[in-house]
């Protein structure tokens, strides 16, 4: 390659095409890898290693998670910390399962993290849980919903906070059954092509089989697909009675927007939706019945207080991942304070003996000792015709299970869940 | 039945291709004339979407779509004048680093200005819904997009092939030294090309905001596809890029129908095949300055 000195009169000079293409391709590929956050550690604090996706199709959710955990840490520290020590949360972008596992190990070895927390991606949560088990440290899996994660892949160091896929299917299912939308109906599902989606599809299939619904078509959709129009045309060809989303993150938003754009006749329902993805859809695009683990309009005093503080601080209401990270750190702080220890074995013993936690819902939650899932309530919702503001779009259905029914009812039973700790 | 359906998928692929085209066209032009692979091109696309929504909230959807490319075009002038211009004569690694860095800066600026959560966007209710002719169904909005893309394409082609401006630009692609020897400064032309390039990218962002998720990383997502389209089409060729964009769109649509699992890979397989038999891309011209 020859060059012309900067003082040359030739105004424009090009490099060789080959070099430019090679470097360009490399950089474009590198652009998706991202860069780690810079961390500073303090000596006498209790350090928590917090991993959550900040980029990619779950990135928008992860940002709320960080806001939630920060707010919990500030409140705990303002009240004197835990065991007289400050809580220090180290939050990093987990990016993908491999990176998540590497970062988790580094947080334990180098940053002196006592406990690991976080995740939304079930695939990354699985990787972190294995690192946690190897190091014999507690991992609070906050936002991952895969059943397999708490079933076949469970281990005694992992505790799962969010509701499992089975619970989400049952929450929506109860509303569908009420409206006579299952028996004899043909369902067409769109499924996120990774462990979470496969798992959700399995739970959905079980539900259809048990209640006389038919699964007449299914598409596995890669997580980086942004255009659903070819799928929509295909679905229209099959003419199912109900279209059903087993997608995750940005995928759901894209589907909702384009479903409204194409104006297909079949009603759409979904077994997974996070509030941020619903907010991102824009007015008039969302329809159907979906599940949620928590929503900011929930009519519980403690929840309302949390929403008011968060909204005042950030100028927008908390999303369900802000809530779950917030209550998760509070759960951990309670366990550390009660056991007067940050030791993983002591914490496990405390969680397993059925301690109750206020998670800003009508009923308190507790961990199940044999599979370490937090047992809690959930809600189906439909879309509000006219909300008070742009955040207010969910018409919450009745809580499931109903207040007089045992909370464990909709969770996988011992027979259904192959977990052995 | 099957024929109608295939037609739907092909037409759908054309729209998708048109969308890639609006982004890839600018990328190709800037590379052909300036020799710079603009990795920040996706950022202008993202800014186009954000600007359209922000303006649209105040003045309506249409105003947003029209004003957004203009606003981003102004940014393009600053980008070319104060940054890009210094790098035409430099080692390509420098301009790649510059534009790569700029893409990250732009993404963070979007995060700071608009927040990390995706921005909601809807199309006017009048444009929503399908067009149905017999058994044939298509999105009304996308049909309109296809028309807009065709109009933009015709405009750019006329500009490049039927005006004196276009003649200088095309001469500049092939022999910048000769153009300079004739006493013509290429720099103002380059500014115009950059404005045109980032403007069309912004238009794509504005038009697709109601259809796709508007989030800070949307620019990074699209740049790889745009880059693949440019490579398949061949550098310096107007019709090459057009053909490649439409081909990528149609191939993706048809693969999703027959072999869904391969839909994401289809684009790269296509690139592989094309480069194997035509290393300069489908209609890539022999451009002397790139052949050393």
XYZ file of N, CA and C in Angstrom, chain A residues 86-293:
624
model
N -21.015 -1.707 55.217
C -21.716 -1.213 54.034
C -21.940 -2.338 53.031
N -23.021 -2.250 52.284
C -23.224 -3.171 51.162
C -22.654 -2.497 49.917
N -21.828 -3.194 49.200
C -21.283 -2.618 47.974
C -21.591 -3.553 46.808
N -22.383 -3.060 45.873
C -22.783 -3.890 44.734
C -21.886 -3.581 43.545
N -21.269 -4.621 42.997
C -20.456 -4.451 41.783
C -21.294 -4.966 40.620
N -21.804 -4.063 39.782
C -22.650 -4.478 38.658
C -21.850 -4.512 37.366
N -21.982 -5.607 36.630
C -21.330 -5.668 35.318
C -22.250 -6.282 34.281
N -21.951 -5.965 33.038
C -22.692 -6.514 31.902
C -22.286 -7.980 31.722
N -23.259 -8.905 31.789
C -22.899 -10.322 31.697
C -22.666 -10.770 30.252
N -23.209 -10.034 29.275
C -22.976 -10.244 27.836
C -23.445 -11.598 27.313
N -22.774 -12.686 27.688
C -23.208 -14.016 27.235
C -22.773 -15.045 28.272
N -23.240 -16.288 28.174
C -22.948 -17.273 29.222
C -21.452 -17.423 29.522
N -20.622 -17.488 28.507
C -19.186 -17.669 28.745
C -18.600 -16.509 29.527
N -18.911 -15.298 29.040
C -18.389 -14.110 29.709
C -18.948 -14.016 31.123
N -20.236 -14.354 31.274
C -20.860 -14.284 32.595
C -20.118 -15.168 33.581
N -19.782 -16.398 33.166
C -19.092 -17.329 34.060
C -17.699 -16.810 34.404
N -17.004 -16.274 33.397
C -15.660 -15.739 33.632
C -15.706 -14.571 34.607
N -16.672 -13.669 34.370
C -16.775 -12.494 35.238
C -17.156 -12.900 36.666
N -18.032 -13.903 36.781
C -18.448 -14.359 38.106
C -17.239 -14.877 38.882
N -16.416 -15.674 38.200
C -15.220 -16.220 38.854
C -14.286 -15.087 39.281
N -14.155 -14.094 38.411
C -13.259 -12.977 38.724
C -13.795 -12.161 39.895
N -15.112 -11.989 39.947
C -15.699 -11.233 41.052
C -15.420 -11.915 42.387
N -15.458 -13.259 42.390
C -15.190 -14.001 43.626
C -13.706 -13.929 43.978
N -12.846 -14.149 42.978
C -11.405 -14.219 43.235
C -10.784 -12.862 43.506
N -11.083 -11.912 42.622
C -10.322 -10.666 42.647
C -11.038 -9.549 43.391
N -12.368 -9.465 43.190
C -13.103 -8.354 43.803
C -13.586 -8.693 45.207
N -13.417 -9.938 45.639
C -13.823 -10.326 46.986
C -15.323 -10.332 47.183
N -16.090 -10.688 46.150
C -17.547 -10.753 46.306
C -17.916 -11.914 47.222
N -18.852 -11.671 48.167
C -19.291 -12.722 49.086
C -20.356 -13.595 48.435
N -21.207 -12.933 47.663
C -22.370 -13.603 47.092
C -22.514 -13.132 45.655
N -23.030 -13.994 44.775
C -23.328 -13.586 43.397
C -24.832 -13.386 43.252
N -25.199 -12.430 42.407
C -26.616 -12.140 42.185
C -26.851 -11.762 40.743
N -28.117 -11.821 40.321
C -28.487 -11.195 39.067
C -28.991 -12.142 37.997
N -28.891 -11.685 36.774
C -29.266 -12.365 35.527
C -30.729 -12.252 35.146
N -30.913 -12.225 33.843
C -32.232 -12.259 33.219
C -32.233 -13.420 32.231
N -31.091 -13.574 31.545
C -30.963 -14.676 30.594
C -30.815 -15.993 31.346
N -31.660 -16.968 31.017
C -31.575 -18.277 31.667
C -30.269 -18.982 31.308
N -29.757 -18.729 30.104
C -28.520 -19.374 29.676
C -27.333 -18.866 30.496
N -27.267 -17.552 30.705
C -26.182 -16.992 31.502
C -26.327 -17.380 32.970
N -27.574 -17.424 33.460
C -27.802 -17.811 34.854
C -27.291 -19.223 35.105
N -27.495 -20.094 34.122
C -27.016 -21.473 34.254
C -25.493 -21.492 34.396
N -24.817 -20.703 33.564
C -23.355 -20.659 33.607
C -22.861 -20.122 34.958
N -23.521 -19.066 35.449
C -23.102 -18.484 36.732
C -23.366 -19.475 37.876
N -24.496 -20.202 37.785
C -24.831 -21.126 38.872
C -23.775 -22.222 38.993
N -23.209 -22.606 37.847
C -22.163 -23.635 37.888
C -20.888 -23.086 38.530
N -20.563 -21.818 38.184
C -19.411 -21.179 38.830
C -19.641 -21.077 40.334
N -20.858 -20.693 40.722
C -21.184 -20.537 42.141
C -21.024 -21.864 42.870
N -21.527 -22.944 42.248
C -21.456 -24.255 42.892
C -20.006 -24.717 43.057
N -19.192 -24.486 42.023
C -17.777 -24.867 42.105
C -17.064 -24.166 43.247
N -17.452 -22.900 43.463
C -16.798 -22.102 44.494
C -17.528 -22.165 45.833
N -18.627 -22.944 45.868
C -19.434 -23.064 47.072
C -19.880 -21.708 47.616
N -20.416 -20.871 46.731
C -20.955 -19.572 47.133
C -22.398 -19.462 46.665
N -23.201 -18.742 47.433
C -24.606 -18.552 47.093
C -24.748 -17.688 45.837
N -25.661 -18.079 44.956
C -26.024 -17.263 43.786
C -27.533 -17.044 43.820
N -27.957 -15.786 43.954
C -29.379 -15.467 43.868
C -29.700 -15.180 42.406
N -30.371 -16.130 41.753
C -30.747 -15.953 40.355
C -32.034 -15.137 40.340
N -31.938 -13.876 39.916
C -33.082 -12.978 40.109
C -34.124 -13.094 39.001
N -33.719 -12.916 37.739
C -34.726 -12.758 36.680
C -34.865 -13.902 35.696
N -34.108 -14.989 35.863
C -34.170 -16.094 34.899
C -35.372 -16.975 35.213
N -36.131 -17.353 34.172
C -37.406 -18.016 34.422
C -37.468 -19.471 33.970
N -36.408 -19.974 33.380
C -36.445 -21.346 32.862
C -36.759 -22.358 33.960
N -37.629 -23.318 33.661
C -37.935 -24.405 34.594
C -36.743 -25.339 34.750
N -36.056 -25.588 33.638
C -34.921 -26.510 33.656
C -33.856 -26.036 34.635
N -33.682 -24.716 34.665
C -32.683 -24.116 35.538
C -32.940 -24.500 37.003
N -34.226 -24.519 37.375
C -34.559 -24.875 38.768
C -34.912 -26.342 38.886
N -34.860 -27.066 37.784
C -35.200 -28.485 37.789
C -33.946 -29.316 37.624
N -33.763 -29.835 36.428
C -32.625 -30.715 36.173
C -31.302 -30.036 36.495
N -31.210 -28.721 36.248
C -29.932 -28.029 36.441
C -29.806 -27.344 37.800
N -30.686 -27.661 38.741
C -30.630 -26.955 40.022
C -29.377 -27.369 40.798
N -28.937 -26.505 41.709
C -27.891 -26.928 42.650
C -28.078 -26.199 43.973
N -27.460 -26.680 45.023
C -27.820 -26.167 46.344
C -27.311 -24.755 46.612
N -26.516 -24.200 45.714
C -26.039 -22.832 45.934
C -26.888 -21.802 45.212
N -27.775 -22.269 44.327
C -28.591 -21.326 43.561
C -30.007 -21.215 44.140
N -30.454 -19.945 44.288
C -31.823 -19.672 44.719
C -32.500 -18.820 43.656
N -33.699 -19.237 43.207
C -34.365 -18.543 42.097
C -35.489 -17.657 42.610
N -35.419 -16.374 42.265
C -36.402 -15.416 42.789
C -37.619 -15.309 41.867
N -37.383 -15.135 40.565
C -38.508 -14.886 39.644
C -39.395 -16.132 39.533
N -40.630 -15.922 39.052
C -41.520 -17.064 38.871
C -41.017 -17.916 37.699
N -41.241 -19.238 37.756
C -40.787 -20.100 36.665
C -41.744 -20.047 35.477
N -41.284 -20.533 34.344
C -42.114 -20.556 33.132
C -43.467 -21.219 33.366
N -43.452 -22.357 34.087
C -44.701 -23.076 34.357
C -45.714 -22.155 35.026
N -45.233 -21.344 35.968
C -46.116 -20.417 36.687
C -46.681 -19.366 35.729
N -45.847 -18.886 34.798
C -46.326 -17.861 33.860
C -47.386 -18.436 32.932
N -47.125 -19.651 32.460
C -48.109 -20.303 31.591
C -49.425 -20.495 32.355
N -49.319 -20.945 33.612
C -50.524 -21.167 34.395
C -51.259 -19.867 34.702
N -50.517 -18.776 34.890
C -51.148 -17.487 35.182
C -51.995 -17.047 33.988
N -51.402 -17.069 32.793
C -52.153 -16.708 31.592
C -53.232 -17.752 31.314
N -52.845 -19.024 31.528
C -53.770 -20.122 31.267
C -55.057 -19.992 32.050
N -54.970 -19.567 33.304
C -56.181 -19.436 34.107
C -57.136 -18.433 33.467
N -56.582 -17.351 32.921
C -57.424 -16.347 32.260
C -57.981 -16.887 30.939
N -57.160 -17.646 30.200
C -57.621 -18.211 28.926
C -58.740 -19.219 29.157
N -58.580 -20.058 30.175
C -59.600 -21.051 30.486
C -60.916 -20.360 30.842
N -60.808 -19.291 31.632
C -61.985 -18.532 32.037
C -62.731 -18.012 30.803
N -61.969 -17.559 29.785
C -62.591 -16.987 28.586
C -62.910 -18.039 27.517
N -62.736 -19.330 27.846
C -63.025 -20.404 26.889
C -62.126 -20.358 25.663
N -60.861 -20.001 25.867
C -59.957 -19.828 24.729
C -58.933 -20.951 24.609
N -59.224 -22.124 25.195
C -58.237 -23.199 25.113
C -58.799 -24.440 24.444
N -59.917 -24.952 24.963
C -60.451 -26.235 24.517
C -60.812 -26.194 23.033
N -60.225 -27.116 22.261
C -60.546 -27.229 20.847
C -59.930 -26.134 19.977
N -59.115 -25.266 20.559
C -58.521 -24.172 19.779
C -57.142 -24.572 19.241
N -56.819 -24.064 18.047
C -55.513 -24.316 17.457
C -54.554 -23.175 17.787
N -53.433 -23.494 18.402
C -52.436 -22.484 18.774
C -51.237 -22.529 17.836
N -50.733 -21.363 17.485
C -49.480 -21.275 16.716
C -48.494 -20.519 17.594
N -47.374 -21.139 17.917
C -46.445 -20.475 18.834
C -45.183 -19.998 18.124
N -44.648 -18.882 18.607
C -43.347 -18.379 18.174
C -42.441 -18.469 19.385
N -41.316 -19.164 19.235
C -40.505 -19.497 20.402
C -39.084 -18.956 20.270
N -38.597 -18.318 21.348
C -37.217 -17.828 21.367
C -36.272 -19.017 21.333
N -35.309 -18.990 20.391
C -34.459 -20.159 20.182
C -33.251 -20.177 21.127
N -33.529 -20.350 22.405
C -32.470 -20.660 23.384
C -33.153 -21.313 24.566
N -32.368 -21.703 25.571
C -32.885 -22.580 26.626
C -34.200 -22.071 27.223
N -34.308 -20.742 27.411
C -35.530 -20.196 27.998
C -36.766 -20.472 27.137
N -36.648 -20.187 25.840
C -37.779 -20.359 24.946
C -38.208 -21.825 24.832
N -37.214 -22.697 24.686
C -37.511 -24.128 24.568
C -38.275 -24.613 25.792
N -37.819 -24.109 26.928
C -38.412 -24.466 28.199
C -39.857 -23.961 28.299
N -40.064 -22.726 27.857
C -41.393 -22.123 27.912
C -42.345 -22.875 26.978
N -41.822 -23.284 25.814
C -42.639 -24.024 24.865
C -43.075 -25.352 25.472
N -42.183 -25.996 26.201
C -42.509 -27.260 26.843
C -43.644 -27.057 27.854
N -43.530 -25.983 28.650
C -44.567 -25.697 29.641
C -45.901 -25.398 28.946
N -45.824 -24.657 27.842
C -47.043 -24.310 27.103
C -47.699 -25.563 26.531
N -46.866 -26.439 25.963
C -47.359 -27.692 25.366
C -48.080 -28.529 26.429
N -47.471 -28.642 27.594
C -48.082 -29.380 28.702
C -49.455 -28.808 29.024
N -49.530 -27.470 29.061
C -50.795 -26.803 29.380
C -51.856 -27.081 28.307
N -51.476 -26.966 27.030
C -52.431 -27.222 25.938
C -52.933 -28.664 26.019
N -51.990 -29.612 26.191
C -52.353 -31.027 26.222
C -53.349 -31.317 27.340
N -53.086 -30.692 28.500
C -53.923 -30.996 29.655
C -55.325 -30.405 29.485
N -55.445 -29.302 28.712
C -56.725 -28.608 28.660
C -57.414 -28.641 27.304
N -56.970 -29.549 26.432
C -57.670 -29.737 25.169
C -57.345 -28.725 24.091
N -56.252 -27.989 24.234
C -55.812 -27.096 23.162
C -54.897 -27.849 22.212
N -54.779 -27.365 20.958
C -53.909 -28.050 20.002
C -52.791 -27.122 19.556
N -51.582 -27.649 19.564
C -50.445 -26.886 19.046
C -50.322 -27.230 17.571
N -50.740 -26.299 16.681
C -50.761 -26.654 15.261
C -49.548 -26.136 14.500
N -48.713 -25.333 15.151
C -47.511 -24.872 14.472
C -46.595 -24.183 15.458
N -45.299 -24.259 15.192
C -44.348 -23.590 16.068
C -43.144 -23.158 15.255
N -42.618 -21.967 15.560
C -41.404 -21.500 14.896
C -40.384 -21.164 15.954
N -39.161 -21.661 15.767
C -38.069 -21.227 16.633
C -37.469 -19.968 16.020
N -37.363 -18.903 16.800
C -36.890 -17.634 16.276
C -35.581 -17.261 16.959
N -34.533 -17.025 16.154
C -33.234 -16.630 16.714
C -33.379 -15.320 17.474
N -32.574 -15.142 18.525
C -32.763 -13.981 19.399
C -32.410 -12.660 18.714
N -31.644 -12.695 17.618
C -31.317 -11.421 16.973
C -32.240 -11.088 15.790
N -33.298 -11.847 15.609
C -34.266 -11.517 14.552
C -35.046 -10.265 14.956
N -35.116 -9.288 14.045
C -35.894 -8.091 14.360
C -37.103 -7.961 13.439
N -37.099 -8.687 12.332
C -38.227 -8.574 11.409
C -39.049 -9.852 11.432
N -40.282 -9.743 11.904
C -41.139 -10.918 12.033
C -42.097 -11.094 10.867
N -42.020 -10.198 9.874
C -43.015 -10.235 8.807
C -43.093 -11.583 8.077
N -41.952 -12.243 7.784
C -42.097 -13.552 7.110
C -42.866 -14.557 7.967
N -42.654 -14.511 9.296
C -43.374 -15.418 10.191
C -44.867 -15.083 10.189
N -45.162 -13.782 10.177
C -46.567 -13.366 10.221
C -47.310 -13.841 8.980
N -46.650 -13.740 7.826
C -47.278 -14.203 6.591
C -47.503 -15.715 6.640
N -46.540 -16.410 7.224
C -46.641 -17.856 7.337
C -47.797 -18.235 8.277
N -47.891 -17.522 9.387
C -48.960 -17.785 10.356
C -50.314 -17.556 9.712
N -50.402 -16.496 8.942
C -51.671 -16.150 8.315
C -52.111 -17.266 7.369
N -51.137 -17.909 6.755
C -51.405 -19.013 5.845
C -52.029 -20.199 6.570
N -51.534 -20.456 7.786
C -52.004 -21.603 8.568
C -53.351 -21.312 9.226
N -53.650 -20.039 9.444
C -54.887 -19.599 10.080
C -55.190 -20.290 11.406
N -54.333 -20.081 12.407
C -54.612 -20.637 13.731
C -55.710 -19.826 14.428
N -56.301 -20.404 15.509
C -57.296 -19.647 16.277
C -56.620 -18.597 17.147
N -55.458 -18.971 17.693
C -54.764 -18.070 18.607
C -53.266 -18.114 18.333
N -52.638 -16.943 18.285
C -51.191 -16.863 18.126
C -50.590 -16.645 19.507
N -49.502 -17.344 19.783
C -49.005 -17.358 21.146
C -47.501 -17.112 21.157
N -47.047 -16.140 21.948
C -45.634 -15.771 21.969
C -44.888 -16.430 23.125
N -43.837 -17.175 22.788
C -42.899 -17.702 23.787
C -41.558 -16.989 23.615
N -41.610 -15.722 23.248
C -40.395 -14.991 22.924
C -39.871 -14.265 24.163
N -38.748 -13.558 23.989
C -38.130 -12.871 25.120
C -37.580 -11.520 24.690
N -37.548 -10.574 25.626
C -36.881 -9.287 25.419
C -37.411 -8.521 24.212
N -36.461 -7.933 23.462
C -36.793 -7.135 22.280
C -37.662 -7.881 21.278
N -37.506 -9.195 21.214
C -38.292 -9.999 20.277
C -39.780 -9.738 20.466
N -40.215 -9.690 21.744
C -41.640 -9.524 22.030
C -42.119 -8.171 21.506
N -41.305 -7.126 21.748
C -41.678 -5.791 21.289
C -41.831 -5.760 19.773
N -40.840 -6.345 19.079
C -40.902 -6.389 17.622
C -42.157 -7.112 17.145
N -42.444 -8.246 17.769
C -43.609 -9.028 17.360
C -44.894 -8.219 17.569
N -45.020 -7.603 18.742
C -46.238 -6.847 19.066
C -46.471 -5.731 18.045
N -45.385 -4.995 17.746
C -45.504 -3.873 16.806
C -45.913 -4.368 15.423
N -45.252 -5.423 14.966
C -45.506 -5.877 13.604
C -46.823 -6.643 13.502
N -47.243 -7.253 14.610
C -48.544 -7.923 14.609
C -49.645 -6.891 14.401
N -49.502 -5.757 15.098
C -50.482 -4.673 14.933
C -50.402 -4.101 13.521
N -49.167 -4.003 12.992
C -48.973 -3.441 11.653
C -49.697 -4.287 10.597
N -49.542 -5.607 10.669
C -50.145 -6.492 9.678
C -51.631 -6.734 9.930
N -52.086 -6.398 11.147
C -53.510 -6.498 11.457
C -54.092 -7.881 11.270
N -53.373 -8.927 11.717
C -53.908 -10.286 11.600
C -55.134 -10.436 12.511
N -56.037 -11.320 12.092
C -57.312 -11.456 12.805
C -57.195 -12.236 14.111
N -56.384 -13.297 14.121
C -56.297 -14.165 15.297
C -55.831 -13.367 16.512
N -56.459 -13.593 17.692
C -55.979 -12.896 18.889
C -54.573 -13.376 19.259
N -53.782 -12.479 19.850
C -52.432 -12.850 20.250
C -52.364 -12.892 21.770
N -51.737 -13.929 22.308
C -51.487 -14.000 23.740
C -50.017 -14.359 23.905
N -49.520 -14.273 25.127
C -48.120 -14.613 25.324
C -47.877 -15.131 26.714
N -46.848 -15.979 26.841
C -46.536 -16.558 28.140
C -45.347 -15.864 28.790
N -44.803 -14.861 28.145
C -43.698 -14.121 28.749
C -43.732 -12.686 28.254
N -43.724 -11.752 29.188
C -43.629 -10.347 28.800
C -43.048 -9.587 29.974
N -42.062 -8.743 29.701
C -41.553 -7.870 30.741
C -42.056 -6.472 30.440
N -42.293 -5.730 31.531
C -42.971 -4.454 31.374
C -42.245 -3.526 30.405
N -40.912 -3.502 30.460
C -40.162 -2.592 29.582
C -40.442 -2.907 28.117
N -40.598 -4.179 27.800
C -40.874 -4.570 26.414
C -42.273 -4.124 26.000
N -43.208 -4.141 26.947
C -44.563 -3.673 26.658
C -44.574 -2.162 26.480
N -43.850 -1.447 27.355
C -43.769 0.011 27.235
C -43.168 0.423 25.893
N -42.204 -0.359 25.412
C -41.492 0.003 24.188
C -42.342 -0.190 22.937
N -43.481 -0.869 23.097
C -44.277 -1.199 21.906
C -44.973 0.025 21.312
N -45.237 1.033 22.114
C -45.933 2.204 21.589
C -47.435 2.046 21.706
N -48.141 3.172 21.707
C -49.570 3.138 21.984
C -50.333 2.402 20.885
N -51.355 1.668 21.300
C -52.244 1.021 20.343
C -51.705 -0.254 19.720
N -50.521 -0.700 20.127
C -49.951 -1.887 19.491
C -50.160 -3.165 20.295
N -50.162 -3.045 21.621
C -50.273 -4.241 22.456
C -51.724 -4.673 22.579
N -51.947 -5.991 22.533
C -53.279 -6.529 22.786
C -53.120 -7.914 23.394
N -54.212 -8.533 23.802
C -54.156 -9.912 24.289
C -53.950 -10.045 25.779
N -53.673 -11.295 26.202
C -53.493 -11.610 27.618
C -52.064 -12.086 27.845
N -51.411 -11.563 28.883
C -50.012 -11.862 29.183
C -49.841 -12.035 30.687
N -48.718 -12.616 31.112
C -48.480 -12.724 32.559
C -47.515 -11.645 33.047
N -47.583 -11.317 34.336
C -46.540 -10.470 34.899
C -46.297 -10.897 36.334
N -45.056 -10.710 36.781
C -44.694 -11.133 38.133
C -44.973 -10.002 39.112
